[in-house]
C-alpha positions as a printed Julia matrix, in Angstrom:
512×3 Matrix{Float64}:
   4.69  -24.66   61.26
   1.72  -26.13   59.38
  -0.26  -23.11   60.5
   2.34  -20.81   58.95
   2.36  -22.87   55.73
  -1.39  -22.5    55.43
  -1.2   -18.77   55.99
   1.46  -18.44   53.3
  -0.68  -20.45   50.89
  -3.65  -18.25   51.68
  -1.6   -15.12   51.16
  -0.46  -16.34   47.76
  -4.01  -17.21   46.77
  -5.28  -13.85   47.99
  -2.57  -12.06   46.04
  -3.44  -13.96   42.88
  -7.13  -13.27   43.42
  -6.52   -9.56   43.87
  -4.31   -9.57   40.78
  -7.07  -11.26   38.79
  -9.63   -8.74   40.05
  -7.29   -5.87   39.17
  -6.71   -7.01   35.6
 -10.35   -7.98   35.14
 -11.36   -4.48   36.18
  -8.95   -2.97   33.65
 -10.21   -5.27   30.9
 -13.82   -4.5    31.73
 -13.08   -0.81   31.66
 -11.43   -1.03   28.26
 -13.82   -3.49   26.6
 -17.15   -2.6    28.21
 -17.2     0.8    29.87
 -14.72    2.81   27.79
 -16.26    5.55   25.61
 -14.16    4.11   22.77
 -15.95    0.74   22.8
 -18.14    1.78   19.86
 -15.15    2.31   17.54
 -14.01   -0.57   15.29
 -10.69   -2.31   15.6
  -9.13   -5.51   16.93
 -10.15   -6.38   20.48
  -6.55   -7.14   21.37
  -5.56   -3.56   20.55
  -8.42   -2.25   22.68
  -7.46   -4.57   25.54
  -3.76   -3.88   25.97
  -0.89   -1.64   24.89
   1.05   -4.86   24.34
  -0.56   -5.19   20.91
   1.05   -1.94   19.78
   4.26   -2.84   21.59
   4.49   -6.14   19.74
   4.44   -4.52   16.31
   6.55   -1.5    17.28
   9.26   -3.22   19.33
   9.24   -6.97   18.67
   8.51   -6.51   14.94
  10.79   -3.44   14.79
   8.72   -0.4    13.92
   5.97   -2.11   11.95
   2.85   -0.84   13.71
   2.32    1.96   11.2
   2.12   -0.7     8.49
  -0.2    -2.86   10.6
  -2.45    0.17   11.1
  -2.8     0.44    7.32
  -3.91   -3.2     7.21
  -6.41   -2.54   10.0
  -7.88    0.41    8.08
  -8.31   -1.84    5.05
 -10.25   -4.25    7.24
 -12.22   -1.96    9.58
 -12.6     1.35    7.77
 -11.32    4.95    8.02
 -11.49    5.23   11.83
 -10.12    2.57   14.17
  -9.09    2.06   17.77
  -5.38    1.25   17.78
  -4.75    0.98   21.53
  -6.88    1.31   24.68
  -6.75    5.12   24.6
  -6.17    6.16   20.99
  -8.05    6.39   17.71
  -6.5     6.62   14.26
  -8.1     8.09   11.15
  -7.06    7.53    7.55
  -8.75   10.31    5.64
  -6.62   13.04    4.02
  -9.59   15.4     3.96
  -9.89   15.28    7.77
  -6.26   16.02    8.62
  -6.92   19.75    8.98
  -9.57   19.04   11.62
  -7.11   17.2    13.87
  -4.02   19.37   13.5
  -5.47   22.8    14.2
  -4.25   26.17   15.4
  -4.91   27.45   18.91
  -7.71   29.68   17.69
  -9.74   26.65   16.58
  -9.46   24.51   19.7
  -7.0    23.55   22.41
  -4.7    20.64   21.55
  -2.97   18.53   24.17
  -0.92   15.35   23.83
  -1.17   11.89   25.41
   1.22   11.1    28.26
   2.66    8.16   26.31
   4.29   10.63   23.92
   6.21   12.31   26.72
   7.03    9.05   28.52
   8.95    7.74   25.51
  11.42   10.62   25.35
  14.52   11.57   27.39
  13.45   15.24   27.31
  10.13   15.18   29.13
  10.2    18.87   30.03
  10.81   20.21   26.53
   8.29   22.3    24.64
   7.68   19.55   22.09
   6.76   17.0    24.75
   4.62   19.3    26.91
   1.19   17.74   27.34
  -1.11   20.57   28.43
  -2.17   23.03   25.72
  -1.71   26.23   27.73
   1.63   25.14   29.19
   2.86   24.21   25.72
   1.74   27.57   24.37
   3.66   29.4    27.11
   6.86   27.52   26.36
   6.52   27.7    22.58
   5.86   31.44   22.67
   9.24   31.93   24.36
  11.02   30.03   21.54
   9.12   31.19   18.46
  11.0    34.48   17.91
  14.28   32.6    17.42
  12.84   30.38   14.69
  11.09   33.03   12.63
  12.2    33.41    9.04
  13.59   36.85    9.83
  15.75   35.56   12.7
  16.99   32.54   10.74
  17.96   34.86    7.89
  20.2    36.73   10.34
  21.87   33.41   11.13
  22.42   32.68    7.44
  26.07   33.85    7.28
  26.97   31.28    9.94
  25.1    28.56    8.04
  26.86   29.56    4.82
  30.21   29.32    6.61
  29.41   25.8     7.86
  28.23   24.67    4.41
  31.43   26.0     2.84
  33.37   23.97    5.4
  31.32   20.93    4.35
  32.34   21.64    0.76
  36.01   21.71    1.77
  35.74   18.52    3.8
  34.1    16.64    0.95
  36.89   17.67   -1.41
  39.34   16.04    1.01
  37.78   12.68    0.14
  38.43   13.1    -3.59
  40.04    9.98   -5.0
  39.78    8.04   -1.74
  38.73    4.37   -2.12
  36.96    4.57    1.24
  33.27    5.48    0.98
  31.69    8.09    3.22
  28.29    7.79    4.89
  26.19   10.81    3.91
  23.9    10.59    6.94
  26.97   11.02    9.16
  28.37   13.84    7.02
  25.09   15.75    6.86
  24.51   15.0    10.54
  27.74   16.86   11.27
  26.51   19.87    9.29
  23.14   19.9    11.03
  24.78   19.4    14.43
  27.16   22.32   13.91
  24.34   24.6    12.75
  21.91   23.86   15.56
  24.5    23.82   18.36
  26.0    27.11   17.16
  22.53   28.64   17.24
  21.57   27.12   20.57
  24.78   27.68   22.51
  26.88   30.24   20.64
  29.59   27.79   19.6
  29.21   24.64   17.53
  30.33   21.18   18.55
  32.77   21.12   15.65
  31.4    17.87   14.28
  32.59   18.66   10.75
  36.18   18.89   11.98
  36.26   15.35   13.35
  37.64   12.52   11.24
  34.45   10.47   11.67
  32.16   13.51   11.49
  31.17   12.91   15.13
  29.14    9.92   13.95
  28.21    8.86   17.48
  26.17   12.03   17.91
  24.16   11.28   14.77
  23.65    7.61   15.56
  22.72    8.0    19.23
  19.45    9.63   18.17
  18.58    6.78   15.83
  19.52    4.27   18.54
  17.18    5.95   20.98
  14.21    6.11   18.62
  14.36    2.31   18.31
  13.91    2.05   22.09
  10.99    4.44   22.28
   8.32    1.69   22.24
   9.72    0.04   25.36
  10.11    3.38   27.15
   6.56    4.3    26.13
   5.28    1.15   27.84
   7.72    1.21   30.76
   8.76    4.87   31.29
  10.64    4.1    34.5
  13.18    2.11   32.45
  14.22    5.3    30.68
  14.67    7.11   33.98
  16.75    4.2    35.27
  18.88    3.92   32.13
  19.87    7.58   32.39
  20.55    7.4    36.14
  22.64    4.27   36.68
  26.45    4.66   36.74
  28.12    4.28   33.38
  30.42    1.51   34.59
  27.39   -0.68   35.23
  26.08   -0.35   31.66
  26.96   -3.06   29.17
  25.14   -1.67   26.12
  27.32    0.88   24.26
  24.21    2.6    22.88
  22.92    3.36   26.38
  26.38    4.64   27.32
  26.23    7.02   24.35
  22.76    8.17   25.47
  24.12    9.06   28.89
  27.18   10.82   27.5
  25.03   12.79   25.09
  22.81   14.03   27.91
  25.84   14.96   30.04
  27.29   16.82   27.07
  24.14   18.9    26.71
  23.93   19.47   30.48
  27.46   20.86   30.44
  26.67   23.09   27.48
  23.62   24.55   29.24
  25.67   25.08   32.41
  28.37   26.87   30.4
  25.8    29.18   28.83
  24.33   29.99   32.25
  27.78   30.68   33.67
  28.74   32.87   30.72
  25.49   34.77   30.96
  25.77   35.39   34.69
  29.35   36.61   34.3
  28.5    38.75   31.26
  31.16   36.95   29.19
  28.94   36.07   26.27
  30.11   39.04   24.2
  27.07   41.21   24.8
  23.42   40.64   25.56
  22.3    37.43   23.96
  25.52   36.98   22.0
  27.49   33.8    21.88
  31.08   33.16   20.94
  30.22   33.46   17.27
  28.69   36.91   17.75
  25.19   36.07   16.52
  22.04   35.79   18.61
  21.82   32.43   20.37
  18.76   30.76   21.8
  19.83   29.85   25.31
  21.72   33.07   26.03
  18.58   34.94   24.99
  16.28   32.76   27.08
  18.4    33.29   30.19
  18.8    37.03   29.68
  15.52   38.18   28.19
  12.84   35.55   28.68
   9.75   36.37   30.74
   9.31   32.7    31.64
   9.11   31.98   35.4
  12.32   30.76   37.1
  11.08   27.15   37.2
  10.96   27.18   33.39
  14.62   28.25   33.24
  15.98   25.61   35.61
  18.97   23.62   34.36
  17.09   20.33   33.93
  14.3    22.09   32.01
  16.7    23.84   29.65
  18.67   20.62   29.19
  15.5    18.85   28.07
  14.74   21.73   25.7
  18.23   21.6    24.24
  18.16   17.82   23.76
  14.96   18.12   21.75
  16.12   21.08   19.65
  19.47   19.48   18.81
  17.99   16.04   18.15
  15.14   17.26   15.97
  17.41   19.68   14.12
  19.99   17.0    13.42
  18.2    13.8    12.45
  15.41   15.12   10.22
  17.72   17.39    8.25
  20.52   14.84    7.88
  18.2    12.03    6.84
  16.36   14.15    4.29
  19.63   15.35    2.76
  21.02   11.81    2.6
  17.93   10.4     0.92
  17.65   13.32   -1.53
  21.31   12.76   -2.41
  20.56    9.12   -3.19
  17.66    9.99   -5.48
  19.67   12.59   -7.37
  22.65   10.26   -7.82
  20.36    7.39   -8.78
  18.41    9.48  -11.31
  20.96   11.23  -13.58
  18.21   13.08  -15.45
  16.99   14.69  -12.21
  20.56   15.63  -11.26
  21.16   17.17  -14.69
  18.0    19.27  -14.4
  19.05   20.48  -10.97
  22.55   21.4   -12.1
  21.23   23.3   -15.1
  18.87   25.2   -12.83
  21.64   26.03  -10.34
  24.27   27.13  -12.85
  23.47   30.87  -12.91
  23.61   31.17   -9.12
  26.41   28.72   -8.33
  28.86   29.44  -11.16
  31.21   31.37   -8.82
  30.74   29.23   -5.7
  32.31   29.26   -3.13
  33.78   32.7    -3.85
  30.25   34.02   -4.23
  27.44   32.42   -2.25
  23.76   32.94   -3.07
  21.26   33.71   -0.34
  18.45   31.47    0.81
  15.98   33.85   -0.85
  17.78   33.47   -4.18
  17.91   29.67   -3.87
  14.21   29.45   -3.01
  13.48   31.18   -6.3
  15.04   28.33   -8.32
  11.95   26.27   -9.28
  13.64   22.9    -9.75
  15.66   23.18   -6.52
  12.45   24.05   -4.72
  10.79   21.0    -6.3
  13.64   18.72   -5.17
  13.31   19.97   -1.58
   9.52   19.58   -1.54
   9.67   16.07   -2.98
  12.41   14.95   -0.61
  10.42   16.14    2.39
   7.23   14.52    1.07
   8.92   11.15    0.92
  10.94   11.35    4.12
   9.29   13.55    6.72
   8.31   12.24   10.16
   6.5     8.92    9.74
   4.83    8.3    13.09
   1.38    9.61   13.86
   1.56   12.27   16.57
  -1.75   12.16   18.4
  -3.74   15.13   19.63
  -6.18   15.37   22.52
  -8.98   17.94   22.54
  -9.75   18.32   26.25
 -12.7    20.68   25.99
 -14.91   19.44   23.17
 -16.05   16.42   21.21
 -14.96   16.04   17.6
 -17.32   14.93   14.87
 -16.06   12.63   12.1
 -18.75   11.49    9.67
 -21.28    9.57   11.79
 -18.83    9.18   14.67
 -18.58   11.42   17.74
 -15.1    11.32   19.25
 -15.34   12.12   22.98
 -13.38   15.02   24.46
 -10.13   13.85   26.0
  -9.55   11.1    23.43
  -6.16   10.75   21.75
  -6.59   10.84   17.98
  -4.01   10.92   15.23
  -3.31   10.5    11.54
  -0.09    9.4     9.85
   1.54   11.75    7.35
   1.57    8.88    4.85
  -2.23    9.21    4.57
  -1.56   12.5     2.79
   1.86   11.97    1.23
   0.83    8.67   -0.37
  -2.57    9.97   -1.5
  -2.57    8.85   -5.13
  -5.28   11.28   -6.23
  -2.9    14.12   -5.36
   0.48   12.4    -5.74
   0.35    9.75   -8.5
   3.06    7.11   -8.08
   3.67    8.34   -4.53
   6.59    6.0    -3.81
   8.69    7.44   -6.62
  10.89   10.54   -6.36
   9.39   12.86   -8.99
  10.37   16.52   -8.43
   8.55   17.55  -11.62
   5.22   16.94   -9.89
   5.83   20.26   -8.08
   6.25   22.13  -11.37
   2.94   21.18  -12.94
  -0.73   21.03  -12.08
  -2.29   22.66   -9.03
   0.74   23.11   -6.75
  -1.34   25.0    -4.19
  -3.59   21.95   -3.84
  -0.58   19.68   -3.45
   0.78   21.87   -0.66
  -2.51   21.34    1.19
  -1.64   17.63    1.45
   2.05   18.17    2.2
   2.74   17.99    5.95
   6.35   16.89    6.64
   6.59   19.4     9.51
   3.15   18.69   10.88
   0.48   21.34   11.08
  -1.37   23.42   13.64
  -0.32   24.84   16.99
   2.18   22.04   17.58
   3.83   21.95   14.15
   7.62   21.77   14.01
   9.03   25.04   15.27
  12.25   24.79   13.23
  10.8    24.84    9.71
  12.76   27.89    8.54
  16.04   26.61    9.97
  15.55   23.27    8.2
  14.75   24.99    4.92
  17.82   27.2     4.87
  20.07   24.19    5.54
  18.41   22.04    2.89
  18.65   24.69    0.18
  22.24   25.66    0.9
  23.58   22.1     1.27
  21.87   20.7    -1.84
  23.01   23.68   -3.92
  26.62   23.44   -2.71
  26.98   19.66   -3.0
  25.27   19.26   -6.38
  26.3    22.46   -8.13
  27.51   22.09  -11.73
  31.25   21.62  -12.18
  31.58   20.7    -8.52
  32.0    17.44   -6.65
  31.59   14.19   -8.55
  29.8    11.67   -6.35
  29.08    8.03   -7.11
  26.93    5.68   -5.05
  28.87    2.88   -3.37
  27.02   -0.41   -2.75
  23.82    1.53   -2.19
  20.45    0.9    -3.81
  16.71    1.49   -3.41
  16.54   -0.84   -0.41
  18.68    1.66    1.51
  15.98    4.33    1.25
  12.78    2.28    1.06
  10.51    2.87    4.06
  10.49   -0.4     6.01
  10.44    0.64    9.68
   8.87    3.45   11.67
  11.51    4.56   14.14
   9.8     7.94   14.49
  11.45    8.68   11.15
  10.82    6.56    8.03
  13.72    4.13    8.1
  15.03    1.53    5.62
  16.0    -2.07    6.32
  17.89   -2.42    9.6
  21.0    -3.94    8.02
  21.43   -1.0     5.67
  24.9     0.51    5.8
  23.46    3.89    4.86
  23.82    6.11    1.81
  27.48    5.67    0.95
  29.37    7.45   -1.8
  32.79    7.8    -3.37
  34.07   11.19   -4.53
  36.15   11.55   -7.67
């Protein structure tokens, strides 16, 4: 028995020794032999991903702010984790976020690991694979195709107008993120699947669908570090789950899976109302992909299309809803800006909703255009989205960034650039009506830039213009902020999107 005890002790010691050797090897690789050793930054960040995890998860989305502090200390280029560099230099942004003709751009695996849609176009790592998938989607997000969808968007926005009127005189405030989330959800699901989810028709505006995305983005840091936890959380039976947010994540995925299966069934049975037509009669993305796409069969498998749909719906919902909610706050909080907008809209919106202007007509209203640009400048995607150039080194000043290195820049480096945008933390639409607007657009990147820029720019635009015009038209709805102030829009946390304090109840209004 003593012999066995000794052997157990030896086994434990051997295990601990091997563990020490393993971690020592990793540390040596990161601190001594890594090609990134020469770049400045805190040694803790270079040593372990736990440094980033601490600020992003434990401190609740504060790593972007810590990165700013590190730049102040170490300079314009820093190492922010064992594998990634970050640059704060607005003039260099165009060298990182480039088109395919300049150089191939891949993404780090950590980006894909953090998402529930790992086979979507947006999360595809390899440049060529991403290009194949994106090419199949691009026709449906062109300005010409979105314009064909405009009558459906106008119908949904008119329904929003009717629903808001139903709240007139009610003492109960409404949450604008939830309301606008319902609009965005109905638009993107109608376009993806041929029939909308009818979020606007629900008493609570299908708030769970809007909030499940925000819930998930808060968990991304832990899934980025431990990707198997995400796989497990989506696979375990619902009855075993105690967290209601995780339950909603599962239900949301099942909902999308069913929608994709319904589209496939309708397509195979030729019951979609004609080639590529959905229930609404307009072209729809997933009917078209299944009927006309030249992608190989593996790219059209149910799980792949489900991942694609989750990304398209999520991105189309949250960014649009949040921008609309925050713009609404600024307009209601700045009566002079609202008055300017209403004066500018009066010629086009005087007969609304009997007569509805087109997106092209709304784009031509300078002050409305300025409101949209300024809202997107202040509340686009916050998080840096790193690029990897697999085939060539990148030169930045005296630094040579080795091929295969993840490198990124936060949009705030451009949007808060005081030389271009004085008083960057204030909502000032007039800045887009004076000075060199072309130069300002160079530093305006709410949708990203390059070969991996947001594919849904045109769809977002048409929603933003139509909703803002309908909600804030002269002689229309009278909204008043309810227990809402600057702290409910101030950027405090990076949960992929710039988010306010966590105890914010949202942008709430009363309608009179």
